[in-house]
Tab-separated table of C-alpha atoms in Angstrom:
chain	number	residue	atom	x	y	z
A	1	UNK	CA	5.979	27.488	22.203
A	2	UNK	CA	6.774	24.311	24.164
A	3	UNK	CA	6.148	20.983	22.475
A	4	UNK	CA	4.580	18.045	24.304
A	5	UNK	CA	5.016	14.479	23.096
A	6	UNK	CA	2.321	11.948	23.973
A	7	UNK	CA	0.202	9.123	22.655
A	8	UNK	CA	-2.509	9.811	20.110
A	9	UNK	CA	-4.709	7.770	22.492
A	10	UNK	CA	-4.486	10.403	25.232
A	11	UNK	CA	-7.807	11.693	26.530
A	12	UNK	CA	-9.335	14.546	24.566
A	13	UNK	CA	-9.834	16.704	27.686
A	14	UNK	CA	-6.070	16.500	28.244
A	15	UNK	CA	-5.080	17.313	24.667
A	16	UNK	CA	-7.657	20.117	24.450
A	17	UNK	CA	-6.296	21.615	27.664
A	18	UNK	CA	-2.718	21.452	26.420
A	19	UNK	CA	-3.573	23.131	23.126
A	20	UNK	CA	-5.619	25.818	24.865
A	21	UNK	CA	-2.675	26.422	27.216
A	22	UNK	CA	-0.405	27.162	24.271
A	23	UNK	CA	1.452	23.877	23.916
A	24	UNK	CA	2.209	22.352	20.540
A	25	UNK	CA	1.413	18.633	20.473
A	26	UNK	CA	3.289	15.819	18.807
A	27	UNK	CA	0.966	12.813	18.903
A	28	UNK	CA	2.555	9.416	18.458
A	29	UNK	CA	0.415	7.181	16.273
A	30	UNK	CA	2.341	3.909	16.466
A	31	UNK	CA	3.335	3.924	12.801
A	32	UNK	CA	6.680	2.521	11.663
A	33	UNK	CA	7.726	1.060	15.000
A	34	UNK	CA	8.559	-2.580	15.705
A	35	UNK	CA	7.226	-2.665	19.278
A	36	UNK	CA	3.952	-4.429	20.001
A	37	UNK	CA	0.725	-2.527	19.383
A	38	UNK	CA	-0.327	-1.874	22.985
A	39	UNK	CA	2.721	0.324	23.679
A	40	UNK	CA	3.515	1.445	20.125
A	41	UNK	CA	2.126	4.953	20.738
A	42	UNK	CA	3.850	5.402	24.100
A	43	UNK	CA	6.294	8.288	24.158
A	44	UNK	CA	8.389	6.738	26.934
A	45	UNK	CA	9.101	3.703	24.747
A	46	UNK	CA	10.647	5.876	22.043
A	47	UNK	CA	12.253	8.707	24.004
A	48	UNK	CA	13.503	9.741	27.431
A	49	UNK	CA	13.073	13.100	29.141
A	50	UNK	CA	16.279	14.359	30.734
A	51	UNK	CA	15.378	16.548	33.692
A	52	UNK	CA	11.986	17.705	34.923
A	53	UNK	CA	11.036	21.381	34.680
A	54	UNK	CA	14.257	23.362	34.375
A	55	UNK	CA	15.067	23.338	30.659
A	56	UNK	CA	14.682	19.587	30.171
A	57	UNK	CA	16.047	17.870	27.107
A	58	UNK	CA	14.321	15.073	25.253
A	59	UNK	CA	16.432	12.201	24.020
A	60	UNK	CA	14.619	10.843	20.965
A	61	UNK	CA	15.692	7.312	20.308
A	62	UNK	CA	16.463	5.427	17.137
A	63	UNK	CA	13.389	3.296	16.418
A	64	UNK	CA	15.481	0.841	14.404
A	65	UNK	CA	17.175	-0.201	17.664
A	66	UNK	CA	13.867	-1.237	19.209
A	67	UNK	CA	12.365	-4.700	18.932
A	68	UNK	CA	8.868	-5.992	19.553
A	69	UNK	CA	9.187	-7.524	23.008
A	70	UNK	CA	10.997	-7.051	26.301
A	71	UNK	CA	13.853	-6.289	26.752
A	72	UNK	CA	14.265	-4.906	23.256
A	73	UNK	CA	11.442	-2.414	23.723
A	74	UNK	CA	12.648	-0.838	26.996
A	75	UNK	CA	16.024	0.586	26.007
A	76	UNK	CA	14.777	4.191	26.360
A	77	UNK	CA	12.235	3.677	29.172
A	78	UNK	CA	14.309	5.293	31.909
A	79	UNK	CA	13.801	7.986	34.544
A	80	UNK	CA	16.293	10.837	34.451
A	81	UNK	CA	16.330	13.692	36.976
A	82	UNK	CA	19.152	16.050	37.887
A	83	UNK	CA	20.134	13.651	40.659
A	84	UNK	CA	19.258	10.130	39.500
A	85	UNK	CA	19.253	8.007	36.359
A	86	UNK	CA	17.020	5.002	37.006
A	87	UNK	CA	16.804	1.985	34.733
A	88	UNK	CA	17.781	-1.637	34.204
A	89	UNK	CA	21.260	-0.645	33.084
A	90	UNK	CA	21.900	-3.969	31.372
A	91	UNK	CA	19.457	-2.902	28.654
A	92	UNK	CA	19.856	0.888	28.525
A	93	UNK	CA	20.791	2.265	25.131
A	94	UNK	CA	24.433	3.342	25.308
A	95	UNK	CA	23.769	6.679	23.588
A	96	UNK	CA	21.039	7.508	26.092
A	97	UNK	CA	23.258	6.584	29.018
A	98	UNK	CA	26.001	8.828	27.676
A	99	UNK	CA	23.625	11.765	27.202
A	100	UNK	CA	22.086	11.271	30.644
A	101	UNK	CA	25.493	11.399	32.309
A	102	UNK	CA	25.396	15.181	31.813
A	103	UNK	CA	22.280	15.377	34.004
A	104	UNK	CA	22.320	12.691	36.664
A	105	UNK	CA	24.925	12.333	39.365
A	106	UNK	CA	23.838	8.859	40.520
A	107	UNK	CA	22.843	5.766	38.546
A	108	UNK	CA	20.319	3.466	40.203
A	109	UNK	CA	20.193	0.059	38.565
A	110	UNK	CA	16.804	-1.637	38.962
A	111	UNK	CA	15.318	-4.913	37.755
A	112	UNK	CA	12.225	-3.162	36.363
A	113	UNK	CA	12.969	-2.424	32.730
A	114	UNK	CA	9.791	-0.370	32.284
A	115	UNK	CA	11.242	2.145	34.723
A	116	UNK	CA	9.535	5.319	33.466
A	117	UNK	CA	6.180	3.568	33.300
A	118	UNK	CA	6.537	2.276	36.842
A	119	UNK	CA	8.006	5.324	38.546
A	120	UNK	CA	6.751	8.902	38.640
A	121	UNK	CA	9.454	11.434	39.515
A	122	UNK	CA	8.073	14.293	41.606
A	123	UNK	CA	11.301	16.179	42.284
A	124	UNK	CA	14.916	15.331	41.534
A	125	UNK	CA	14.974	13.042	44.583
A	126	UNK	CA	11.294	12.189	45.241
A	127	UNK	CA	9.319	9.451	43.481
A	128	UNK	CA	5.992	7.609	43.446
A	129	UNK	CA	5.891	3.925	42.533
A	130	UNK	CA	3.950	0.697	43.056
A	131	UNK	CA	7.024	-1.434	42.345
A	132	UNK	CA	8.551	-2.770	45.565
A	133	UNK	CA	11.918	-3.449	43.949
A	134	UNK	CA	12.167	0.121	42.692
A	135	UNK	CA	11.105	1.449	46.087
A	136	UNK	CA	13.916	-0.472	47.799
A	137	UNK	CA	16.552	0.556	45.256
A	138	UNK	CA	15.534	4.216	45.381
A	139	UNK	CA	15.459	4.390	49.164
A	140	UNK	CA	18.843	2.655	49.335
A	141	UNK	CA	20.113	5.360	46.994
A	142	UNK	CA	18.850	8.102	49.334
A	143	UNK	CA	15.624	9.042	47.534
A	144	UNK	CA	12.238	9.800	49.069
A	145	UNK	CA	9.613	7.325	47.895
A	146	UNK	CA	5.836	7.111	48.186
A	147	UNK	CA	4.758	3.488	47.716
A	148	UNK	CA	1.229	3.080	46.354
A	149	UNK	CA	-1.172	0.266	45.515
A	150	UNK	CA	-0.958	-1.534	42.204
A	151	UNK	CA	-3.846	-1.560	39.744
A	152	UNK	CA	-6.542	1.156	39.568
A	153	UNK	CA	-4.916	2.498	36.368
A	154	UNK	CA	-5.980	1.469	32.870
A	155	UNK	CA	-3.587	0.268	30.185
A	156	UNK	CA	-4.938	-0.925	26.863
A	157	UNK	CA	-4.340	-4.644	26.378
A	158	UNK	CA	-3.306	-5.306	29.988
A	159	UNK	CA	-4.931	-5.846	33.373
A	160	UNK	CA	-3.604	-2.540	34.691
A	161	UNK	CA	-1.137	0.259	34.052
A	162	UNK	CA	1.342	2.294	36.094
A	163	UNK	CA	1.535	5.709	37.697
A	164	UNK	CA	4.542	6.987	35.734
A	165	UNK	CA	2.876	6.297	32.415
A	166	UNK	CA	-0.118	8.469	33.344
A	167	UNK	CA	1.695	11.721	33.833
A	168	UNK	CA	4.181	14.383	32.828
A	169	UNK	CA	5.946	17.507	34.072
A	170	UNK	CA	4.848	20.834	32.632
A	171	UNK	CA	5.009	24.482	33.578
A	172	UNK	CA	1.405	25.687	33.771
A	173	UNK	CA	1.206	29.449	34.314
A	174	UNK	CA	4.918	29.236	35.179
A	175	UNK	CA	4.203	26.831	38.037
A	176	UNK	CA	5.692	23.304	38.092
A	177	UNK	CA	2.742	20.968	37.602
A	178	UNK	CA	2.346	17.213	37.274
A	179	UNK	CA	-0.380	16.618	34.711
A	180	UNK	CA	-2.298	13.319	34.706
A	181	UNK	CA	-4.214	11.638	31.899
A	182	UNK	CA	-7.544	10.980	33.592
A	183	UNK	CA	-9.094	11.029	37.039
A	184	UNK	CA	-6.382	10.753	39.663
A	185	UNK	CA	-8.921	11.283	42.446
A	186	UNK	CA	-10.448	7.844	41.728
A	187	UNK	CA	-7.203	6.135	42.758
A	188	UNK	CA	-7.477	4.724	46.315
A	189	UNK	CA	-4.173	6.389	47.242
A	190	UNK	CA	-5.157	9.759	45.777
A	191	UNK	CA	-4.903	11.671	49.056
A	192	UNK	CA	-1.428	10.318	49.741
A	193	UNK	CA	-0.274	11.024	46.191
A	194	UNK	CA	-1.689	14.546	46.218
A	195	UNK	CA	-0.146	15.331	49.604
A	196	UNK	CA	3.256	13.943	48.580
A	197	UNK	CA	3.288	16.142	45.489
A	198	UNK	CA	1.826	19.300	47.026
A	199	UNK	CA	4.157	19.089	50.044
A	200	UNK	CA	6.943	19.702	47.549
A	201	UNK	CA	5.267	22.870	46.253
A	202	UNK	CA	4.197	21.244	42.999
A	203	UNK	CA	0.685	21.512	41.575
A	204	UNK	CA	-1.341	18.627	40.203
A	205	UNK	CA	-3.779	18.681	37.321
A	206	UNK	CA	-6.100	15.846	36.294
A	207	UNK	CA	-9.362	15.306	34.417
A	208	UNK	CA	-12.234	13.682	36.286
A	209	UNK	CA	-14.338	13.059	33.172
A	210	UNK	CA	-12.507	9.842	32.250
A	211	UNK	CA	-10.520	7.100	34.004
A	212	UNK	CA	-6.847	7.358	34.860
A	213	UNK	CA	-4.929	5.683	32.041
A	214	UNK	CA	-1.312	4.832	31.345
A	215	UNK	CA	-0.477	6.310	27.913
A	216	UNK	CA	3.300	6.074	28.072
A	217	UNK	CA	3.937	9.365	29.870
A	218	UNK	CA	3.610	13.006	28.824
A	219	UNK	CA	7.057	14.214	27.790
A	220	UNK	CA	8.609	17.514	26.846
A	221	UNK	CA	12.027	19.054	26.317
A	222	UNK	CA	14.430	20.244	23.662
A	223	UNK	CA	15.176	17.307	21.331
A	224	UNK	CA	18.794	16.218	21.415
A	225	UNK	CA	18.693	13.224	19.061
A	226	UNK	CA	16.065	12.991	16.318
A	227	UNK	CA	15.904	9.461	14.928
A	228	UNK	CA	12.186	8.735	14.627
A	229	UNK	CA	10.877	8.511	11.071
A	230	UNK	CA	9.639	11.865	9.810
A	231	UNK	CA	6.041	10.650	9.491
A	232	UNK	CA	6.023	9.022	12.933
A	233	UNK	CA	5.209	12.220	14.772
A	234	UNK	CA	2.045	14.021	13.756
A	235	UNK	CA	1.353	17.616	14.741
A	236	UNK	CA	-2.000	18.438	16.266
A	237	UNK	CA	-3.076	20.116	13.026
A	238	UNK	CA	-3.035	16.802	11.191
A	239	UNK	CA	-3.960	14.279	13.872
A	240	UNK	CA	-6.523	14.649	16.640
A	241	UNK	CA	-6.359	12.479	19.739
A	242	UNK	CA	-9.463	10.392	20.293
A	243	UNK	CA	-11.390	10.860	23.538
A	244	UNK	CA	-11.461	7.967	25.958
A	245	UNK	CA	-14.293	5.533	25.270
Protein backbone atom coordinates (compact mmCIF):
# COMPACT_ATOMS: atom_id res chain seq x y z
CA UNK A 1 0.00 0.00 0.00
CA UNK A 2 1.39 3.42 -0.99
CA UNK A 3 1.56 6.10 1.68
CA UNK A 4 0.60 9.71 0.99
CA UNK A 5 1.84 12.55 3.16
CA UNK A 6 -0.27 15.70 3.37
CA UNK A 7 -1.68 18.32 5.68
CA UNK A 8 -4.38 17.41 8.16
CA UNK A 9 -6.18 20.48 6.74
CA UNK A 10 -6.62 18.86 3.33
CA UNK A 11 -10.19 18.71 2.05
CA UNK A 12 -12.23 15.74 3.21
CA UNK A 13 -13.29 14.82 -0.35
CA UNK A 14 -9.60 14.45 -1.20
CA UNK A 15 -8.68 12.38 1.85
CA UNK A 16 -11.79 10.20 1.47
CA UNK A 17 -10.90 9.56 -2.17
CA UNK A 18 -7.33 8.63 -1.30
CA UNK A 19 -8.41 6.19 1.40
CA UNK A 20 -11.05 4.64 -0.84
CA UNK A 21 -8.39 4.25 -3.55
CA UNK A 22 -6.23 2.20 -1.22
CA UNK A 23 -3.70 4.77 -0.08
CA UNK A 24 -2.51 4.98 3.50
CA UNK A 25 -2.48 8.57 4.77
CA UNK A 26 0.02 10.29 7.00
CA UNK A 27 -1.60 13.56 8.05
CA UNK A 28 0.70 16.27 9.33
CA UNK A 29 -0.83 18.07 12.30
CA UNK A 30 1.75 20.80 12.90
CA UNK A 31 2.85 19.44 16.27
CA UNK A 32 6.46 19.73 17.43
CA UNK A 33 7.68 21.94 14.60
CA UNK A 34 9.25 25.38 14.94
CA UNK A 35 7.84 26.84 11.72
CA UNK A 36 5.00 29.35 11.89
CA UNK A 37 1.46 28.01 12.23
CA UNK A 38 0.17 28.74 8.73
CA UNK A 39 2.64 26.33 7.10
CA UNK A 40 3.30 24.01 10.05
CA UNK A 41 1.17 21.22 8.56
CA UNK A 42 2.63 21.53 5.06
CA UNK A 43 4.39 18.39 3.89
CA UNK A 44 6.67 20.30 1.51
CA UNK A 45 8.10 22.29 4.42
CA UNK A 46 9.23 19.12 6.18
CA UNK A 47 10.12 16.79 3.30
CA UNK A 48 10.99 16.67 -0.38
CA UNK A 49 9.78 14.18 -2.97
CA UNK A 50 12.58 12.89 -5.19
CA UNK A 51 11.12 11.96 -8.56
CA UNK A 52 7.52 11.93 -9.73
CA UNK A 53 5.81 8.63 -10.51
CA UNK A 54 8.53 6.06 -11.14
CA UNK A 55 9.46 4.76 -7.69
CA UNK A 56 9.91 8.16 -6.06
CA UNK A 57 11.73 8.53 -2.78
CA UNK A 58 10.71 10.87 -0.01
CA UNK A 59 13.44 12.74 1.81
CA UNK A 60 12.07 13.39 5.30
CA UNK A 61 13.91 16.26 6.88
CA UNK A 62 15.18 16.86 10.37
CA UNK A 63 12.67 19.21 12.01
CA UNK A 64 15.31 20.45 14.45
CA UNK A 65 17.07 22.11 11.50
CA UNK A 66 14.01 24.21 10.68
CA UNK A 67 13.31 27.63 12.13
CA UNK A 68 10.15 29.70 12.29
CA UNK A 69 10.67 32.15 9.44
CA UNK A 70 12.22 32.40 5.99
CA UNK A 71 14.82 31.28 5.05
CA UNK A 72 15.05 28.81 7.90
CA UNK A 73 11.74 27.19 7.00
CA UNK A 74 12.46 26.53 3.30
CA UNK A 75 15.48 24.24 3.46
CA UNK A 76 13.47 21.24 2.17
CA UNK A 77 11.00 23.10 -0.08
CA UNK A 78 12.58 22.06 -3.37
CA UNK A 79 11.41 20.49 -6.63
CA UNK A 80 13.22 17.33 -7.65
CA UNK A 81 12.55 15.46 -10.91
CA UNK A 82 14.76 13.01 -12.77
CA UNK A 83 16.14 15.92 -14.78
CA UNK A 84 16.09 19.00 -12.53
CA UNK A 85 16.66 19.98 -8.91
CA UNK A 86 15.10 23.41 -8.40
CA UNK A 87 15.63 25.54 -5.31
CA UNK A 88 17.38 28.55 -3.82
CA UNK A 89 20.60 26.60 -3.41
CA UNK A 90 22.01 29.02 -0.85
CA UNK A 91 19.49 27.65 1.65
CA UNK A 92 19.06 24.01 0.60
CA UNK A 93 19.80 21.48 3.31
CA UNK A 94 23.11 19.82 2.44
CA UNK A 95 21.81 16.31 3.14
CA UNK A 96 18.87 16.86 0.79
CA UNK A 97 21.13 18.21 -1.93
CA UNK A 98 23.37 15.17 -1.61
CA UNK A 99 20.44 12.75 -1.80
CA UNK A 100 18.92 14.60 -4.76
CA UNK A 101 22.16 14.34 -6.73
CA UNK A 102 21.26 10.69 -7.38
CA UNK A 103 18.10 11.81 -9.20
CA UNK A 104 18.62 15.13 -10.92
CA UNK A 105 21.15 15.81 -13.64
CA UNK A 106 20.80 19.61 -13.58
CA UNK A 107 20.56 22.06 -10.68
CA UNK A 108 18.54 25.21 -11.30
CA UNK A 109 19.21 27.88 -8.71
CA UNK A 110 16.26 30.24 -8.23
CA UNK A 111 15.56 33.19 -5.95
CA UNK A 112 12.21 31.72 -4.84
CA UNK A 113 12.91 29.75 -1.70
CA UNK A 114 9.38 28.32 -1.57
CA UNK A 115 10.17 26.47 -4.78
CA UNK A 116 7.86 23.45 -4.37
CA UNK A 117 4.97 25.68 -3.35
CA UNK A 118 5.47 27.93 -6.36
CA UNK A 119 6.18 25.35 -9.04
CA UNK A 120 4.18 22.30 -10.07
CA UNK A 121 6.24 19.70 -11.94
CA UNK A 122 4.20 17.97 -14.64
CA UNK A 123 6.92 15.80 -16.18
CA UNK A 124 10.65 15.65 -15.58
CA UNK A 125 11.10 18.73 -17.79
CA UNK A 126 7.67 20.45 -17.78
CA UNK A 127 6.40 22.82 -15.09
CA UNK A 128 3.55 25.16 -14.17
CA UNK A 129 4.28 28.32 -12.18
CA UNK A 130 3.06 31.86 -11.51
CA UNK A 131 6.55 33.02 -10.51
CA UNK A 132 8.21 34.98 -13.31
CA UNK A 133 11.70 34.44 -11.92
CA UNK A 134 11.22 30.68 -11.83
CA UNK A 135 9.77 30.72 -15.34
CA UNK A 136 12.87 32.50 -16.67
CA UNK A 137 15.31 30.23 -14.83
CA UNK A 138 13.52 27.07 -15.95
CA UNK A 139 13.28 28.12 -19.58
CA UNK A 140 16.95 29.13 -19.57
CA UNK A 141 17.68 25.63 -18.29
CA UNK A 142 15.78 24.07 -21.20
CA UNK A 143 12.49 23.25 -19.45
CA UNK A 144 8.97 23.69 -20.79
CA UNK A 145 6.98 26.13 -18.67
CA UNK A 146 3.33 27.15 -18.50
CA UNK A 147 3.08 30.58 -16.85
CA UNK A 148 -0.22 31.21 -15.08
CA UNK A 149 -1.93 34.03 -13.19
CA UNK A 150 -1.21 34.61 -9.53
CA UNK A 151 -3.94 34.42 -6.90
CA UNK A 152 -7.15 32.37 -7.28
CA UNK A 153 -5.74 29.80 -4.81
CA UNK A 154 -6.43 29.86 -1.08
CA UNK A 155 -3.73 29.66 1.59
CA UNK A 156 -4.68 29.98 5.23
CA UNK A 157 -3.27 33.17 6.75
CA UNK A 158 -2.25 34.72 3.42
CA UNK A 159 -3.84 36.60 0.54
CA UNK A 160 -3.31 33.69 -1.84
CA UNK A 161 -1.48 30.41 -2.32
CA UNK A 162 0.42 28.68 -5.12
CA UNK A 163 -0.18 25.98 -7.69
CA UNK A 164 2.54 23.59 -6.52
CA UNK A 165 1.19 23.51 -3.00
CA UNK A 166 -2.24 22.36 -4.23
CA UNK A 167 -1.19 19.15 -5.85
CA UNK A 168 0.70 15.87 -5.95
CA UNK A 169 1.70 13.02 -8.25
CA UNK A 170 -0.04 9.69 -7.77
CA UNK A 171 -0.70 6.57 -9.78
CA UNK A 172 -4.49 6.21 -9.96
CA UNK A 173 -5.52 2.93 -11.59
CA UNK A 174 -1.88 2.68 -12.72
CA UNK A 175 -2.16 5.95 -14.64
CA UNK A 176 0.05 8.95 -13.78
CA UNK A 177 -2.30 11.54 -12.31
CA UNK A 178 -1.86 15.00 -10.83
CA UNK A 179 -4.30 15.28 -7.95
CA UNK A 180 -5.46 18.71 -6.75
CA UNK A 181 -6.87 19.76 -3.39
CA UNK A 182 -10.03 21.55 -4.46
CA UNK A 183 -11.68 22.90 -7.59
CA UNK A 184 -9.07 23.45 -10.27
CA UNK A 185 -11.76 24.33 -12.81
CA UNK A 186 -12.48 27.60 -10.94
CA UNK A 187 -8.98 28.88 -11.73
CA UNK A 188 -9.07 31.36 -14.65
CA UNK A 189 -6.24 29.47 -16.37
CA UNK A 190 -7.88 26.07 -15.89
CA UNK A 191 -8.16 25.28 -19.60
CA UNK A 192 -4.50 26.07 -20.20
CA UNK A 193 -3.40 24.07 -17.16
CA UNK A 194 -5.55 21.09 -18.10
CA UNK A 195 -4.33 21.12 -21.71
CA UNK A 196 -0.67 21.43 -20.66
CA UNK A 197 -1.01 18.41 -18.40
CA UNK A 198 -3.17 16.24 -20.65
CA UNK A 199 -0.96 16.94 -23.69
CA UNK A 200 1.71 15.04 -21.79
CA UNK A 201 -0.56 12.01 -21.35
CA UNK A 202 -1.13 12.71 -17.66
CA UNK A 203 -4.57 12.69 -16.03
CA UNK A 204 -5.87 15.33 -13.66
CA UNK A 205 -8.16 14.84 -10.70
CA UNK A 206 -9.77 17.60 -8.63
CA UNK A 207 -12.77 18.15 -6.36
CA UNK A 208 -15.29 20.80 -7.35
CA UNK A 209 -17.10 20.81 -4.00
CA UNK A 210 -14.58 23.15 -2.34
CA UNK A 211 -12.11 25.86 -3.38
CA UNK A 212 -8.62 25.18 -4.65
CA UNK A 213 -6.28 25.48 -1.66
CA UNK A 214 -2.54 25.34 -1.11
CA UNK A 215 -1.92 22.73 1.61
CA UNK A 216 1.80 22.26 1.15
CA UNK A 217 1.65 19.65 -1.61
CA UNK A 218 0.58 16.00 -1.68
CA UNK A 219 3.72 13.88 -1.42
CA UNK A 220 4.56 10.22 -1.67
CA UNK A 221 7.58 7.96 -1.98
CA UNK A 222 9.76 5.55 -0.06
CA UNK A 223 11.21 7.40 2.96
CA UNK A 224 14.97 7.73 2.84
CA UNK A 225 15.60 9.79 5.98
CA UNK A 226 13.19 9.65 8.92
CA UNK A 227 13.84 12.52 11.31
CA UNK A 228 10.38 13.82 12.19
CA UNK A 229 9.28 13.16 15.77
CA UNK A 230 7.39 9.89 16.08
CA UNK A 231 4.16 11.62 17.11
CA UNK A 232 4.37 14.22 14.34
CA UNK A 233 2.82 11.99 11.72
CA UNK A 234 -0.62 10.61 12.46
CA UNK A 235 -2.11 7.71 10.51
CA UNK A 236 -5.61 8.08 9.16
CA UNK A 237 -6.91 5.71 11.84
CA UNK A 238 -6.09 8.20 14.57
CA UNK A 239 -6.54 11.57 12.88
CA UNK A 240 -9.22 12.60 10.41
CA UNK A 241 -8.70 15.56 8.10
CA UNK A 242 -11.30 18.28 8.52
CA UNK A 243 -13.40 19.24 5.50
CA UNK A 244 -12.93 22.70 4.08
CA UNK A 245 -15.14 25.30 5.75
